Amino acid sequence: MKIIRKSKEINLLFKNIKKSGFVPTMGSLHKGHEYLIKKSITENKVTVVSIFLNPKQFNNKNDLKKYPKKINDDIRICKKLKVNYLFIPSFHEIYSWKSKKRKYPKINKIMEHKYRKRHFKGVLQVIEKLTDIVPSSKMYLGEKDFQQLKIIKDFIFLNKIKTKIINCKTIRDSNGLALSSRNQLLNKANKKKAVLIINFVKKIKKKKSKKNNILKDIKENFKKNKIKYDYVENINLKTFKITNKINNQSRLFVAFYLGKVRLIDNI
Ligand code: AMP
């Protein structure tokens, strides 16, 4: 595995590689990231992973400061998985890169875009640079962050970028909790609460009752357990709009707080 820190170096290299898989991450890698990386390695001759904690997508400085950072473990994991290239750029390497001018897609003002106002602009700013610096034929993104996946797909389509987005399923702990770098910030009691919440959402969804009852039950469960939440929505995955129908085209999306840790999931 070769570690590259310079945008110019990786750009020159990837201009000459026709088929490659790219897994962009913010580091503190867990089995969810590993799933994306393994999938790329199986499907491509060359896999590149990037680790870049993008300050522009954080709403507040404290969240960025507390975000887990484990670069040595990350390097070890990527080596173990036999990643070909690990791109670890500095802020300057990313944002001083003169990329092509891109259009940004219109984003529906729902869920993350409603509650974390500048978040997706920050995501698109880094994706605009990364897709230019590392011109890969496939990019692996997790359904754990489904709204982000959808927006990046729209960005790629709108700008006719020749990268295919590969959706990757959400990897969960055996207790049902979706793996997330932020889970490390939870104390034992709050981790237990997170597991209970997610399993409640799963159970309620199986009941197949009317949408309004389902959303009401989930919200009441948050209130009963004194858990602050931003939203509970039922979304059609094709249109990515709020829908009344609960079926295999739809998912329940939640964002909630345990202590100061904000978790998102979709089921
Ligand atoms: P992050 O490091 O949080 O920016 O995540 C990097 C990529 O890994 C994104 O495409 C995420 O959606 C994906 N990811 C994060 N957690 C999981 C998970 N539990 N299962 C599958 N993919 C995940």
Tab-separated table of N, CA, C and O and ligand atoms in Angstrom, residues 24-26 30 32-33 36 67 141-142 144-145 169-171 179, ligand 1:
chain	number	residue	atom	x	y	z
A	24	PRO	N	-14.133	7.333	-0.304
A	24	PRO	CA	-13.808	8.512	0.514
A	24	PRO	C	-14.325	8.353	1.946
A	24	PRO	O	-15.466	7.929	2.149
A	25	THR	N	-13.486	8.699	2.923
A	25	THR	CA	-13.889	8.590	4.332
A	25	THR	C	-13.340	9.772	5.131
A	25	THR	O	-12.481	10.502	4.652
A	26	MET	N	-13.838	9.853	6.369
A	26	MET	CA	-13.288	10.862	7.284
A	26	MET	C	-12.435	10.181	8.356
A	26	MET	O	-12.111	10.776	9.385
A	30	HIS	N	-14.150	1.793	10.768
A	30	HIS	CA	-14.794	0.669	11.459
A	30	HIS	C	-15.256	-0.341	10.411
A	30	HIS	O	-14.986	-0.163	9.211
A	32	GLY	N	-17.989	-0.875	9.020
A	32	GLY	CA	-18.824	-0.308	7.954
A	32	GLY	C	-17.944	0.187	6.813
A	32	GLY	O	-18.172	-0.139	5.646
A	33	HIS	N	-16.896	0.963	7.168
A	33	HIS	CA	-15.939	1.416	6.150
A	33	HIS	C	-15.268	0.200	5.504
A	33	HIS	O	-15.067	0.166	4.290
A	36	LEU	N	-17.150	-1.311	2.648
A	36	LEU	CA	-17.029	-0.538	1.395
A	36	LEU	C	-15.685	-0.826	0.725
A	36	LEU	O	-15.600	-1.026	-0.489
A	67	TYR	N	-14.590	14.833	17.149
A	67	TYR	CA	-14.724	13.716	16.207
A	67	TYR	C	-13.518	12.778	16.368
A	67	TYR	O	-12.372	13.227	16.395
A	141	LEU	N	-20.215	4.434	-1.669
A	141	LEU	CA	-20.817	5.254	-0.615
A	141	LEU	C	-21.845	4.439	0.176
A	141	LEU	O	-22.532	3.583	-0.390
A	142	GLY	N	-21.962	4.740	1.453
A	142	GLY	CA	-22.831	3.957	2.328
A	142	GLY	C	-24.248	4.480	2.417
A	142	GLY	O	-24.469	5.697	2.472
A	144	LYS	N	-25.949	4.227	4.954
A	144	LYS	CA	-26.070	4.765	6.307
A	144	LYS	C	-26.328	6.276	6.227
A	144	LYS	O	-27.084	6.830	7.007
A	145	ASP	N	-25.648	6.916	5.254
A	145	ASP	CA	-25.836	8.354	5.019
A	145	ASP	C	-26.586	8.521	3.705
A	145	ASP	O	-26.040	9.030	2.727
A	169	LYS	N	-24.774	-1.287	1.438
A	169	LYS	CA	-25.725	-1.461	2.559
A	169	LYS	C	-25.098	-1.017	3.889
A	169	LYS	O	-23.864	-0.966	4.006
A	170	THR	N	-25.961	-0.751	4.852
A	170	THR	CA	-25.488	-0.328	6.180
A	170	THR	C	-25.045	-1.545	6.997
A	170	THR	O	-25.783	-2.516	7.118
A	171	ILE	N	-23.845	-1.447	7.530
A	171	ILE	CA	-23.330	-2.533	8.384
A	171	ILE	C	-23.658	-2.192	9.843
A	171	ILE	O	-23.426	-1.064	10.297
A	179	LEU	N	-23.053	0.854	12.564
A	179	LEU	CA	-21.701	1.272	12.958
A	179	LEU	C	-21.475	2.716	12.518
A	179	LEU	O	-21.907	3.121	11.447
B	1	AMP	P1	-17.524	8.776	6.969
B	1	AMP	O1	-16.132	8.393	7.342
B	1	AMP	O2	-18.467	8.816	8.110
B	1	AMP	O3	-17.576	10.012	6.113
B	1	AMP	O4	-18.056	7.600	6.051
B	1	AMP	C1	-17.398	7.228	4.871
B	1	AMP	C2	-18.307	6.324	4.073
B	1	AMP	O5	-18.619	5.160	4.837
B	1	AMP	C3	-19.647	7.001	3.720
B	1	AMP	O6	-20.004	6.652	2.404
B	1	AMP	C4	-20.587	6.380	4.744
B	1	AMP	O7	-21.934	6.345	4.316
B	1	AMP	C5	-20.029	4.982	4.879
B	1	AMP	N1	-20.432	4.354	6.157
B	1	AMP	C6	-20.359	4.876	7.388
B	1	AMP	N2	-20.881	4.026	8.306
B	1	AMP	C7	-21.303	2.938	7.615
B	1	AMP	C8	-21.938	1.712	7.981
B	1	AMP	N3	-22.258	1.423	9.249
B	1	AMP	N4	-22.228	0.823	6.999
B	1	AMP	C9	-21.914	1.098	5.709
B	1	AMP	N5	-21.316	2.230	5.294
B	1	AMP	C10	-21.010	3.142	6.239
